[in-house]
Amino acid sequence: MVKLNDEILYQYMPVVDSAILHTLEKSTDTNYVFSASFERKMHRLFQKERKIEMWKKVKKITSRVAIFICIIFISFFSIVMSVDAYRVKFFETIKSFVSYDNTVLFSYNTTSSDTFEEKTPEYIPDSYFLQDTHCNENTIIRTYENTNGEQLILHQQAVSQHAQNYFDDMYDQKDTVSMNGVDITIQRYDDGSVFTYCEFHSSIFMINANNMETDEIKRIYEHWIK
Amino acid sequence: MILLMMIDTPEDKRKFVILYEKYRYLMFKIARNILRDPYLAEDAVHDAFVHIAQNMNKIGEIESLYTKRYLVTVAKNAAIDLYRRQNRQRKQEMFVDELGENQLPVTYMHTDLENDLLDILKDLPPKYRDIFLLKYSSHMSNSEIAQLLEIREGTVRQRIFRGKQLIEDALKKLEEI
């Protein structure tokens, strides 16, 4: 009789697999007529699938291009910018922001030696699925997308020495909401998109979304920063 | 953007559509057996293809055993997820002998391998058999299996261990006969 080991399983399971799949395929009804709404949804998905692949490639390139453009941008406008240096004590960190034209630059100088403590979001709205994760020693960016193609990006960044963030001030509406004693800044834009910013312990937590209600934003933060 | 569009070969662009044309009926059958409703089954098939769209890098040859097993597994998962949502059983893991695969009369390809052992493997309970198929036929790692089935890696290891025990018990019973 056969003695069971992994080698036997690697030999036998493909035969079983092939037999099962063959039987399934033989008994499949290929005359079924899919509904018009299903065909429409699939047609949209064909287009989205191509965009997903393109977007992955574009993100890699544009992240580098964006940094390069920002450097050029700041250098070009440094002579005309109005400097509103505003120093805020943020635990052991001095945060300054400089606004010029439509850009706000946050700079952080910290004496904190805290190591980056990654916080995993424990609540994501229904229908969103994780599409991509990018991380290094000071940053983790999680990108989610729903079936409508709307994106939700959760970005945690450690406040480290000389860290910088560039934001725009072209929002239509800006609010600050409080959640468990933590202030969350919410900026909404005329295209429905939203950007949020929050400082907690030694990290900055930011959300970029195509479309999100304030309650949902607060719920995400409630289950993210603890 | 034009340059980026040219990076994709025509083969890569069409692969997703070819997968859909080739396997939609099979995936629909799997989903319908679980959900019993053709419209819900269509939703599950759509959800499955959304997942596949995100993971096209995992798809090799369109006709390969790996690809078929992967698509079948994704379709089954999508149907189970939808069934769970419909029945508000979010936190429960579901095991449905939805395909009645154990009852399906299968014909093994011409092989010298012992049919008794093949039957034992085929008749494993779905929660073990699916993992064995993914590991020993599709050559997936435990972490890939865990991610695909949305279970913990430790659970994958436990089921492999338990599945092997079930197989050895069945082999011993055969020897006694």
mmCIF file of C-alpha atoms in Angstrom:
data_model
loop_
_atom_site.group_PDB
_atom_site.id
_atom_site.type_symbol
_atom_site.label_atom_id
_atom_site.label_comp_id
_atom_site.label_asym_id
_atom_site.label_seq_id
_atom_site.Cartn_x
_atom_site.Cartn_y
_atom_site.Cartn_z
ATOM 1 C CA MET A 1 0.000 0.000 0.000
ATOM 2 C CA VAL A 2 1.126 3.553 -0.707
ATOM 3 C CA LYS A 3 2.848 5.318 2.159
ATOM 4 C CA LEU A 4 1.664 8.902 2.438
ATOM 5 C CA ASN A 5 4.196 11.672 2.050
ATOM 6 C CA ASP A 6 4.354 15.038 0.296
ATOM 7 C CA GLU A 7 5.940 13.512 -2.779
ATOM 8 C CA ILE A 8 2.923 11.235 -3.208
ATOM 9 C CA LEU A 9 0.536 14.136 -2.697
ATOM 10 C CA TYR A 10 2.319 16.247 -5.337
ATOM 11 C CA GLN A 11 1.958 13.291 -7.666
ATOM 12 C CA TYR A 12 -1.691 12.435 -6.933
ATOM 13 C CA MET A 13 -3.397 15.782 -6.314
ATOM 14 C CA PRO A 14 -2.960 17.135 -9.871
ATOM 15 C CA VAL A 15 -4.685 13.992 -11.179
ATOM 16 C CA VAL A 16 -7.564 14.525 -8.750
ATOM 17 C CA ASP A 17 -7.647 18.224 -9.598
ATOM 18 C CA SER A 18 -7.757 17.537 -13.311
ATOM 19 C CA ALA A 19 -10.517 14.949 -12.894
ATOM 20 C CA ILE A 20 -12.676 17.240 -10.742
ATOM 21 C CA LEU A 21 -12.270 20.221 -13.064
ATOM 22 C CA HIS A 22 -12.905 18.086 -16.147
ATOM 23 C CA THR A 23 -16.117 16.746 -14.619
ATOM 24 C CA LEU A 24 -17.225 20.256 -13.687
ATOM 25 C CA GLU A 25 -16.521 21.583 -17.145
ATOM 26 C CA LYS A 26 -18.401 18.719 -18.792
ATOM 27 C CA SER A 27 -21.493 19.452 -16.740
ATOM 28 C CA THR A 28 -21.383 23.217 -17.267
ATOM 29 C CA ASP A 29 -24.268 24.800 -19.138
ATOM 30 C CA THR A 30 -22.807 27.088 -21.781
ATOM 31 C CA ASN A 31 -26.213 28.063 -23.110
ATOM 32 C CA TYR A 32 -27.043 30.283 -20.159
ATOM 33 C CA VAL A 33 -27.756 33.850 -21.224
ATOM 34 C CA PHE A 34 -26.277 36.359 -18.818
ATOM 35 C CA SER A 35 -28.420 39.360 -17.999
ATOM 36 C CA ALA A 36 -27.871 42.689 -19.719
ATOM 37 C CA SER A 37 -26.919 44.374 -16.434
ATOM 38 C CA PHE A 38 -24.248 41.744 -15.803
ATOM 39 C CA GLU A 39 -22.797 42.217 -19.269
ATOM 40 C CA ARG A 40 -22.722 45.998 -18.722
ATOM 41 C CA LYS A 41 -20.945 45.590 -15.371
ATOM 42 C CA MET A 42 -18.399 43.261 -16.938
ATOM 43 C CA HIS A 43 -17.806 45.653 -19.814
ATOM 44 C CA ARG A 44 -17.044 48.429 -17.296
ATOM 45 C CA LEU A 45 -14.751 46.030 -15.451
ATOM 46 C CA PHE A 46 -12.818 45.307 -18.652
ATOM 47 C CA GLN A 47 -12.058 48.998 -18.923
ATOM 48 C CA LYS A 48 -11.227 49.307 -15.231
ATOM 49 C CA GLU A 49 -8.893 46.323 -15.347
ATOM 50 C CA ARG A 50 -6.829 48.005 -17.985
ATOM 51 C CA LYS A 51 -6.780 51.189 -15.920
ATOM 52 C CA ILE A 52 -5.713 49.289 -12.791
ATOM 53 C CA GLU A 53 -2.612 48.007 -14.535
ATOM 54 C CA MET A 54 -1.889 51.412 -16.003
ATOM 55 C CA TRP A 55 -2.457 53.098 -12.631
ATOM 56 C CA LYS A 56 0.071 50.825 -10.950
ATOM 57 C CA LYS A 57 2.670 51.843 -13.482
ATOM 58 C CA VAL A 58 1.660 55.517 -13.353
ATOM 59 C CA LYS A 59 1.874 55.625 -9.542
ATOM 60 C CA LYS A 60 5.472 54.455 -9.598
ATOM 61 C CA ILE A 61 6.435 57.077 -12.094
ATOM 62 C CA THR A 62 4.374 59.999 -10.812
ATOM 63 C CA SER A 63 5.523 59.624 -7.220
ATOM 64 C CA ARG A 64 9.058 60.320 -8.383
ATOM 65 C CA VAL A 65 7.935 63.011 -10.794
ATOM 66 C CA ALA A 66 5.843 64.717 -8.096
ATOM 67 C CA ILE A 67 8.839 65.058 -5.791
ATOM 68 C CA PHE A 68 10.937 66.453 -8.599
ATOM 69 C CA ILE A 69 8.223 68.937 -9.582
ATOM 70 C CA CYS A 70 7.786 70.083 -5.988
ATOM 71 C CA ILE A 71 11.482 70.810 -5.703
ATOM 72 C CA ILE A 72 11.384 72.836 -8.912
ATOM 73 C CA PHE A 73 8.162 74.536 -7.822
ATOM 74 C CA ILE A 74 9.534 75.658 -4.483
ATOM 75 C CA SER A 75 12.779 76.861 -5.986
ATOM 76 C CA PHE A 76 10.959 78.869 -8.650
ATOM 77 C CA PHE A 77 8.523 80.554 -6.269
ATOM 78 C CA SER A 78 10.833 81.001 -3.290
ATOM 79 C CA ILE A 79 11.471 84.625 -4.247
ATOM 80 C CA VAL A 80 7.775 85.550 -4.324
ATOM 81 C CA MET A 81 6.289 83.349 -1.641
ATOM 82 C CA SER A 82 4.727 84.833 1.438
ATOM 83 C CA VAL A 83 6.127 83.130 4.448
ATOM 84 C CA ASP A 84 3.795 82.496 7.308
ATOM 85 C CA ALA A 85 6.090 80.613 9.550
ATOM 86 C CA TYR A 86 3.956 79.125 12.261
ATOM 87 C CA ARG A 87 5.552 77.049 14.893
ATOM 88 C CA VAL A 88 3.475 74.515 16.687
ATOM 89 C CA LYS A 89 4.683 72.397 19.522
ATOM 90 C CA PHE A 90 3.660 68.868 18.659
ATOM 91 C CA PHE A 91 4.814 66.770 21.525
ATOM 92 C CA GLU A 92 8.569 66.854 21.039
ATOM 93 C CA THR A 93 8.256 68.066 17.482
ATOM 94 C CA ILE A 94 8.328 71.531 16.043
ATOM 95 C CA LYS A 95 6.073 71.759 13.047
ATOM 96 C CA SER A 96 6.318 74.694 10.716
ATOM 97 C CA PHE A 97 4.243 75.404 7.761
ATOM 98 C CA VAL A 98 4.953 77.671 4.895
ATOM 99 C CA SER A 99 2.247 78.649 2.477
ATOM 100 C CA TYR A 100 2.869 79.979 -0.967
ATOM 101 C CA ASP A 101 0.662 80.112 -3.989
ATOM 102 C CA ASN A 102 -1.645 77.126 -3.561
ATOM 103 C CA THR A 103 0.721 74.883 -1.667
ATOM 104 C CA VAL A 104 1.271 74.420 2.031
ATOM 105 C CA LEU A 105 4.498 72.801 3.147
ATOM 106 C CA PHE A 106 4.620 71.169 6.565
ATOM 107 C CA SER A 107 8.116 70.584 7.944
ATOM 108 C CA TYR A 108 8.877 68.640 11.090
ATOM 109 C CA ASN A 109 11.880 68.931 13.327
ATOM 110 C CA THR A 110 11.787 66.523 16.185
ATOM 111 C CA THR A 111 13.897 65.412 19.075
ATOM 112 C CA SER A 112 11.722 62.360 19.533
ATOM 113 C CA SER A 113 13.539 59.085 19.139
ATOM 114 C CA ASP A 114 10.362 56.992 18.995
ATOM 115 C CA THR A 115 10.538 54.205 16.464
ATOM 116 C CA PHE A 116 7.826 53.984 13.843
ATOM 117 C CA GLU A 117 4.893 52.089 15.263
ATOM 118 C CA GLU A 118 2.659 50.936 12.447
ATOM 119 C CA LYS A 119 -1.060 51.115 13.135
ATOM 120 C CA THR A 120 -3.192 48.694 11.168
ATOM 121 C CA PRO A 121 -6.607 50.029 10.159
ATOM 122 C CA GLU A 122 -9.212 47.692 11.652
ATOM 123 C CA TYR A 123 -12.202 49.168 9.874
ATOM 124 C CA ILE A 124 -12.545 49.752 6.149
ATOM 125 C CA PRO A 125 -15.938 50.643 4.636
ATOM 126 C CA ASP A 126 -17.828 47.842 2.901
ATOM 127 C CA SER A 127 -17.037 47.112 -0.736
ATOM 128 C CA TYR A 128 -13.483 48.448 -0.524
ATOM 129 C CA PHE A 129 -10.676 45.978 -1.045
ATOM 130 C CA LEU A 130 -6.964 46.372 -0.517
ATOM 131 C CA GLN A 131 -5.311 47.087 -3.806
ATOM 132 C CA ASP A 132 -1.744 48.023 -2.908
ATOM 133 C CA THR A 133 0.549 48.551 0.073
ATOM 134 C CA HIS A 134 3.698 50.614 0.019
ATOM 135 C CA CYS A 135 5.919 50.859 3.061
ATOM 136 C CA ASN A 136 9.346 51.815 4.248
ATOM 137 C CA GLU A 137 10.886 52.472 7.654
ATOM 138 C CA ASN A 138 8.860 55.655 8.235
ATOM 139 C CA THR A 139 5.781 55.352 6.082
ATOM 140 C CA ILE A 140 3.051 52.961 5.163
ATOM 141 C CA ILE A 141 0.479 53.720 2.489
ATOM 142 C CA ARG A 142 -2.466 51.394 1.940
ATOM 143 C CA THR A 143 -4.565 51.888 -1.173
ATOM 144 C CA TYR A 144 -8.082 50.481 -1.320
ATOM 145 C CA GLU A 145 -10.592 50.557 -4.117
ATOM 146 C CA ASN A 146 -14.258 49.723 -4.404
ATOM 147 C CA THR A 147 -16.198 48.247 -7.292
ATOM 148 C CA ASN A 148 -17.089 51.755 -8.494
ATOM 149 C CA GLY A 149 -13.415 52.516 -8.975
ATOM 150 C CA GLU A 150 -13.373 54.931 -6.041
ATOM 151 C CA GLN A 151 -10.126 54.952 -4.123
ATOM 152 C CA LEU A 152 -9.389 55.211 -0.434
ATOM 153 C CA ILE A 153 -5.775 55.783 0.574
ATOM 154 C CA LEU A 154 -4.667 55.471 4.194
ATOM 155 C CA HIS A 155 -1.259 56.972 4.846
ATOM 156 C CA GLN A 156 0.645 56.780 8.126
ATOM 157 C CA GLN A 157 3.906 58.653 8.336
ATOM 158 C CA ALA A 158 6.323 58.857 11.228
ATOM 159 C CA VAL A 159 7.223 62.335 12.347
ATOM 160 C CA SER A 160 10.946 62.162 11.862
ATOM 161 C CA GLN A 161 13.591 64.791 11.624
ATOM 162 C CA HIS A 162 13.223 66.894 8.453
ATOM 163 C CA ALA A 163 10.100 65.020 7.342
ATOM 164 C CA GLN A 164 7.967 67.108 5.033
ATOM 165 C CA ASN A 165 4.485 66.992 3.590
ATOM 166 C CA TYR A 166 3.040 69.082 0.788
ATOM 167 C CA PHE A 167 -0.638 69.903 0.836
ATOM 168 C CA ASP A 168 -2.750 72.167 -1.288
ATOM 169 C CA ASP A 169 -5.121 74.852 -0.021
ATOM 170 C CA MET A 170 -7.559 74.654 -2.923
ATOM 171 C CA TYR A 171 -10.257 72.956 -0.926
ATOM 172 C CA ASP A 172 -13.842 74.181 -0.901
ATOM 173 C CA GLN A 173 -14.491 73.384 2.701
ATOM 174 C CA LYS A 174 -12.343 72.758 5.739
ATOM 175 C CA ASP A 175 -13.559 71.412 9.058
ATOM 176 C CA THR A 176 -12.022 70.082 12.201
ATOM 177 C CA VAL A 177 -13.760 67.286 14.039
ATOM 178 C CA SER A 178 -12.768 65.726 17.299
ATOM 179 C CA MET A 179 -12.614 62.008 17.894
ATOM 180 C CA ASN A 180 -11.614 60.689 21.305
ATOM 181 C CA GLY A 181 -9.725 63.887 22.026
ATOM 182 C CA VAL A 182 -7.866 63.856 18.722
ATOM 183 C CA ASP A 183 -8.454 66.588 16.141
ATOM 184 C CA ILE A 184 -9.035 65.525 12.559
ATOM 185 C CA THR A 185 -8.799 68.147 9.816
ATOM 186 C CA ILE A 186 -11.114 67.398 6.880
ATOM 187 C CA GLN A 187 -10.709 69.203 3.585
ATOM 188 C CA ARG A 188 -13.387 68.707 0.912
ATOM 189 C CA TYR A 189 -13.008 69.575 -2.753
ATOM 190 C CA ASP A 190 -15.529 70.505 -5.423
ATOM 191 C CA ASP A 191 -15.133 67.146 -7.180
ATOM 192 C CA GLY A 192 -16.342 65.342 -4.064
ATOM 193 C CA SER A 193 -12.924 64.131 -2.984
ATOM 194 C CA VAL A 194 -11.729 64.524 0.560
ATOM 195 C CA PHE A 195 -8.399 64.782 2.366
ATOM 196 C CA THR A 196 -8.002 64.358 6.108
ATOM 197 C CA TYR A 197 -5.086 64.918 8.437
ATOM 198 C CA CYS A 198 -4.547 63.902 12.039
ATOM 199 C CA GLU A 199 -1.596 63.814 14.405
ATOM 200 C CA PHE A 200 -1.359 61.060 16.990
ATOM 201 C CA HIS A 201 1.603 60.021 19.090
ATOM 202 C CA SER A 202 4.602 60.235 16.776
ATOM 203 C CA SER A 203 2.780 59.764 13.510
ATOM 204 C CA ILE A 204 0.657 61.632 11.051
ATOM 205 C CA PHE A 205 -2.413 59.844 9.725
ATOM 206 C CA MET A 206 -3.867 60.989 6.423
ATOM 207 C CA ILE A 207 -6.769 59.816 4.323
ATOM 208 C CA ASN A 208 -7.367 60.553 0.656
ATOM 209 C CA ALA A 209 -10.689 59.438 -0.725
ATOM 210 C CA ASN A 210 -12.762 60.012 -3.827
ATOM 211 C CA ASN A 211 -15.899 60.180 -1.742
ATOM 212 C CA MET A 212 -16.429 59.705 2.000
ATOM 213 C CA GLU A 213 -18.820 60.993 4.644
ATOM 214 C CA THR A 214 -17.496 62.478 7.868
ATOM 215 C CA ASP A 215 -19.015 59.722 10.020
ATOM 216 C CA GLU A 216 -17.243 57.091 7.966
ATOM 217 C CA ILE A 217 -13.980 59.021 8.238
ATOM 218 C CA LYS A 218 -14.304 59.209 12.005
ATOM 219 C CA ARG A 219 -15.052 55.492 12.151
ATOM 220 C CA ILE A 220 -11.929 54.703 10.160
ATOM 221 C CA TYR A 221 -9.807 56.805 12.523
ATOM 222 C CA GLU A 222 -11.504 55.335 15.579
ATOM 223 C CA HIS A 223 -10.373 51.869 14.516
ATOM 224 C CA TRP A 224 -6.992 53.012 13.230
ATOM 225 C CA ILE A 225 -5.401 55.259 15.809
ATOM 226 C CA LYS A 226 -5.587 53.626 19.211
ATOM 227 C CA MET B 1 0.075 58.050 -21.017
ATOM 228 C CA ILE B 2 0.482 56.867 -24.632
ATOM 229 C CA LEU B 3 3.853 55.366 -23.731
ATOM 230 C CA LEU B 4 2.331 53.613 -20.746
ATOM 231 C CA MET B 5 -0.443 52.196 -22.888
ATOM 232 C CA MET B 6 2.167 50.821 -25.226
ATOM 233 C CA ILE B 7 3.884 49.002 -22.373
ATOM 234 C CA ASP B 8 1.018 46.502 -22.222
ATOM 235 C CA THR B 9 1.280 43.910 -24.939
ATOM 236 C CA PRO B 10 -1.871 43.055 -26.885
ATOM 237 C CA GLU B 11 -1.712 39.607 -25.263
ATOM 238 C CA ASP B 12 -1.774 41.076 -21.746
ATOM 239 C CA LYS B 13 -4.594 43.401 -22.653
ATOM 240 C CA ARG B 14 -6.772 40.618 -23.944
ATOM 241 C CA LYS B 15 -5.955 38.035 -21.287
ATOM 242 C CA PHE B 16 -8.573 39.234 -18.847
ATOM 243 C CA VAL B 17 -11.235 39.213 -21.541
ATOM 244 C CA ILE B 18 -10.177 35.757 -22.700
ATOM 245 C CA LEU B 19 -10.410 34.446 -19.138
ATOM 246 C CA TYR B 20 -13.897 35.862 -18.896
ATOM 247 C CA GLU B 21 -15.027 34.386 -22.224
ATOM 248 C CA LYS B 22 -13.563 31.003 -21.402
ATOM 249 C CA TYR B 23 -14.475 30.503 -17.785
ATOM 250 C CA ARG B 24 -17.577 32.579 -17.046
ATOM 251 C CA TYR B 25 -19.976 29.649 -17.445
ATOM 252 C CA LEU B 26 -17.924 27.405 -15.187
ATOM 253 C CA MET B 27 -17.652 30.123 -12.554
ATOM 254 C CA PHE B 28 -21.359 30.835 -12.882
ATOM 255 C CA LYS B 29 -22.163 27.152 -12.342
ATOM 256 C CA ILE B 30 -20.054 27.096 -9.182
ATOM 257 C CA ALA B 31 -21.638 30.259 -7.848
ATOM 258 C CA ARG B 32 -25.164 29.158 -8.694
ATOM 259 C CA ASN B 33 -24.725 25.831 -6.912
ATOM 260 C CA ILE B 34 -23.950 27.784 -3.749
ATOM 261 C CA LEU B 35 -26.384 30.648 -4.093
ATOM 262 C CA ARG B 36 -29.245 28.858 -5.908
ATOM 263 C CA ASP B 37 -30.192 32.146 -7.554
ATOM 264 C CA PRO B 38 -28.974 33.101 -11.034
ATOM 265 C CA TYR B 39 -28.858 36.841 -10.355
ATOM 266 C CA LEU B 40 -26.913 36.452 -7.145
ATOM 267 C CA ALA B 41 -24.646 34.029 -8.981
ATOM 268 C CA GLU B 42 -24.009 36.696 -11.613
ATOM 269 C CA ASP B 43 -23.092 39.143 -8.831
ATOM 270 C CA ALA B 44 -20.684 36.577 -7.407
ATOM 271 C CA VAL B 45 -19.100 36.006 -10.803
ATOM 272 C CA HIS B 46 -18.657 39.762 -11.190
ATOM 273 C CA ASP B 47 -17.087 39.996 -7.719
ATOM 274 C CA ALA B 48 -14.796 37.112 -8.635
ATOM 275 C CA PHE B 49 -13.616 38.873 -11.776
ATOM 276 C CA VAL B 50 -13.022 42.070 -9.798
ATOM 277 C CA HIS B 51 -10.674 40.036 -7.576
ATOM 278 C CA ILE B 52 -9.026 38.471 -10.618
ATOM 279 C CA ALA B 53 -8.525 41.904 -12.165
ATOM 280 C CA GLN B 54 -6.537 42.902 -9.098
ATOM 281 C CA ASN B 55 -4.429 39.759 -9.301
ATOM 282 C CA MET B 56 -3.735 39.304 -12.994
ATOM 283 C CA ASN B 57 -0.081 38.855 -12.096
ATOM 284 C CA LYS B 58 -1.049 35.508 -10.557
ATOM 285 C CA ILE B 59 -2.554 34.236 -13.802
ATOM 286 C CA GLY B 60 -0.212 32.240 -15.983
ATOM 287 C CA GLU B 61 -1.295 30.257 -18.974
ATOM 288 C CA ILE B 62 -4.996 30.563 -19.601
ATOM 289 C CA GLU B 63 -5.538 26.821 -20.125
ATOM 290 C CA SER B 64 -3.368 25.594 -17.276
ATOM 291 C CA LEU B 65 -4.651 23.535 -14.362
ATOM 292 C CA TYR B 66 -3.375 26.235 -12.005
ATOM 293 C CA THR B 67 -5.430 28.940 -13.686
ATOM 294 C CA LYS B 68 -8.598 26.831 -13.708
ATOM 295 C CA ARG B 69 -8.211 25.899 -10.052
ATOM 296 C CA TYR B 70 -7.488 29.523 -9.141
ATOM 297 C CA LEU B 71 -10.558 30.790 -10.951
ATOM 298 C CA VAL B 72 -12.751 28.063 -9.460
ATOM 299 C CA THR B 73 -11.500 28.930 -5.972
ATOM 300 C CA VAL B 74 -12.037 32.659 -6.455
ATOM 301 C CA ALA B 75 -15.547 32.042 -7.763
ATOM 302 C CA LYS B 76 -16.361 29.760 -4.854
ATOM 303 C CA ASN B 77 -15.057 32.308 -2.350
ATOM 304 C CA ALA B 78 -17.022 35.112 -3.959
ATOM 305 C CA ALA B 79 -20.209 33.051 -3.826
ATOM 306 C CA ILE B 80 -19.623 32.081 -0.213
ATOM 307 C CA ASP B 81 -18.951 35.718 0.707
ATOM 308 C CA LEU B 82 -22.191 36.752 -0.946
ATOM 309 C CA TYR B 83 -24.070 33.910 0.714
ATOM 310 C CA ARG B 84 -22.648 35.019 4.052
ATOM 311 C CA ARG B 85 -23.731 38.599 3.474
ATOM 312 C CA GLN B 86 -27.180 37.451 2.445
ATOM 313 C CA ASN B 87 -27.499 35.325 5.564
ATOM 314 C CA ARG B 88 -25.720 37.726 7.914
ATOM 315 C CA GLN B 89 -23.080 35.164 8.817
ATOM 316 C CA ARG B 90 -20.165 37.552 8.444
ATOM 317 C CA LYS B 91 -17.929 36.079 11.052
ATOM 318 C CA GLN B 92 -18.599 32.456 10.292
ATOM 319 C CA GLU B 93 -16.507 30.472 7.980
ATOM 320 C CA MET B 94 -18.647 28.502 5.642
ATOM 321 C CA PHE B 95 -18.257 25.025 4.386
ATOM 322 C CA VAL B 96 -20.782 23.986 1.871
ATOM 323 C CA ASP B 97 -20.412 20.878 -0.150
ATOM 324 C CA GLU B 98 -21.765 23.195 -2.758
ATOM 325 C CA LEU B 99 -20.534 21.394 -5.763
ATOM 326 C CA GLY B 100 -21.464 17.943 -4.594
ATOM 327 C CA GLU B 101 -18.057 17.099 -5.911
ATOM 328 C CA ASN B 102 -17.909 14.000 -3.785
ATOM 329 C CA GLN B 103 -20.984 12.700 -5.567
ATOM 330 C CA LEU B 104 -19.827 13.554 -9.046
ATOM 331 C CA PRO B 105 -18.570 10.524 -10.913
ATOM 332 C CA VAL B 106 -15.079 11.481 -11.992
ATOM 333 C CA THR B 107 -12.904 9.809 -14.530
ATOM 334 C CA TYR B 108 -9.211 9.925 -13.886
ATOM 335 C CA MET B 109 -6.891 10.502 -16.755
ATOM 336 C CA HIS B 110 -5.045 7.413 -17.841
ATOM 337 C CA THR B 111 -2.676 6.797 -15.004
ATOM 338 C CA ASP B 112 -0.854 4.044 -13.211
ATOM 339 C CA LEU B 113 -1.651 5.649 -9.900
ATOM 340 C CA GLU B 114 -3.831 3.753 -7.507
ATOM 341 C CA ASN B 115 -7.477 4.660 -7.918
ATOM 342 C CA ASP B 116 -8.173 3.920 -4.275
ATOM 343 C CA LEU B 117 -5.877 6.694 -3.123
ATOM 344 C CA LEU B 118 -7.214 9.011 -5.803
ATOM 345 C CA ASP B 119 -10.747 8.401 -4.505
ATOM 346 C CA ILE B 120 -9.654 9.026 -0.931
ATOM 347 C CA LEU B 121 -8.149 12.369 -1.925
ATOM 348 C CA LYS B 122 -11.170 13.299 -3.998
ATOM 349 C CA ASP B 123 -13.545 12.459 -1.171
ATOM 350 C CA LEU B 124 -11.782 14.550 1.466
ATOM 351 C CA PRO B 125 -14.131 17.086 3.080
ATOM 352 C CA PRO B 126 -14.059 20.328 1.055
ATOM 353 C CA LYS B 127 -12.269 22.362 3.722
ATOM 354 C CA TYR B 128 -9.291 19.997 3.529
ATOM 355 C CA ARG B 129 -9.526 19.052 -0.127
ATOM 356 C CA ASP B 130 -9.502 22.655 -1.347
ATOM 357 C CA ILE B 131 -6.312 23.357 0.557
ATOM 358 C CA PHE B 132 -4.691 20.157 -0.688
ATOM 359 C CA LEU B 133 -5.601 21.057 -4.263
ATOM 360 C CA LEU B 134 -4.132 24.541 -3.917
ATOM 361 C CA LYS B 135 -0.960 23.294 -2.237
ATOM 362 C CA TYR B 136 -0.181 20.049 -4.048
ATOM 363 C CA SER B 137 -1.732 20.726 -7.462
ATOM 364 C CA SER B 138 -1.380 24.495 -7.785
ATOM 365 C CA HIS B 139 1.863 24.588 -5.785
ATOM 366 C CA MET B 140 0.753 27.551 -3.698
ATOM 367 C CA SER B 141 2.536 28.413 -0.478
ATOM 368 C CA ASN B 142 0.667 28.316 2.823
ATOM 369 C CA SER B 143 0.592 32.108 2.955
ATOM 370 C CA GLU B 144 -0.796 32.365 -0.594
ATOM 371 C CA ILE B 145 -3.484 29.822 0.272
ATOM 372 C CA ALA B 146 -4.347 31.716 3.452
ATOM 373 C CA GLN B 147 -4.670 34.958 1.516
ATOM 374 C CA LEU B 148 -6.804 33.383 -1.201
ATOM 375 C CA LEU B 149 -9.157 31.601 1.171
ATOM 376 C CA GLU B 150 -9.158 34.509 3.642
ATOM 377 C CA ILE B 151 -8.113 32.336 6.560
ATOM 378 C CA ARG B 152 -5.088 32.361 8.838
ATOM 379 C CA GLU B 153 -1.872 30.692 7.790
ATOM 380 C CA GLY B 154 -1.957 28.674 10.984
ATOM 381 C CA THR B 155 -5.356 27.341 9.943
ATOM 382 C CA VAL B 156 -3.885 26.250 6.615
ATOM 383 C CA ARG B 157 -1.126 24.352 8.369
ATOM 384 C CA GLN B 158 -3.583 22.713 10.772
ATOM 385 C CA ARG B 159 -5.835 21.561 7.955
ATOM 386 C CA ILE B 160 -2.951 20.106 6.020
ATOM 387 C CA PHE B 161 -1.904 18.191 9.110
ATOM 388 C CA ARG B 162 -5.464 17.062 9.858
ATOM 389 C CA GLY B 163 -6.123 16.223 6.219
ATOM 390 C CA LYS B 164 -3.087 13.971 6.122
ATOM 391 C CA GLN B 165 -4.366 12.195 9.235
ATOM 392 C CA LEU B 166 -7.727 11.614 7.526
ATOM 393 C CA ILE B 167 -5.992 10.206 4.465
ATOM 394 C CA GLU B 168 -3.841 7.857 6.538
ATOM 395 C CA ASP B 169 -6.910 6.679 8.505
ATOM 396 C CA ALA B 170 -8.681 5.931 5.228
ATOM 397 C CA LEU B 171 -5.638 4.082 3.882
ATOM 398 C CA LYS B 172 -5.464 1.947 7.046
ATOM 399 C CA LYS B 173 -9.151 1.025 6.664
ATOM 400 C CA LEU B 174 -8.483 -0.033 3.091
ATOM 401 C CA GLU B 175 -5.616 -2.221 4.221
ATOM 402 C CA GLU B 176 -7.886 -3.912 6.762
ATOM 403 C CA ILE B 177 -10.450 -4.791 4.096
#
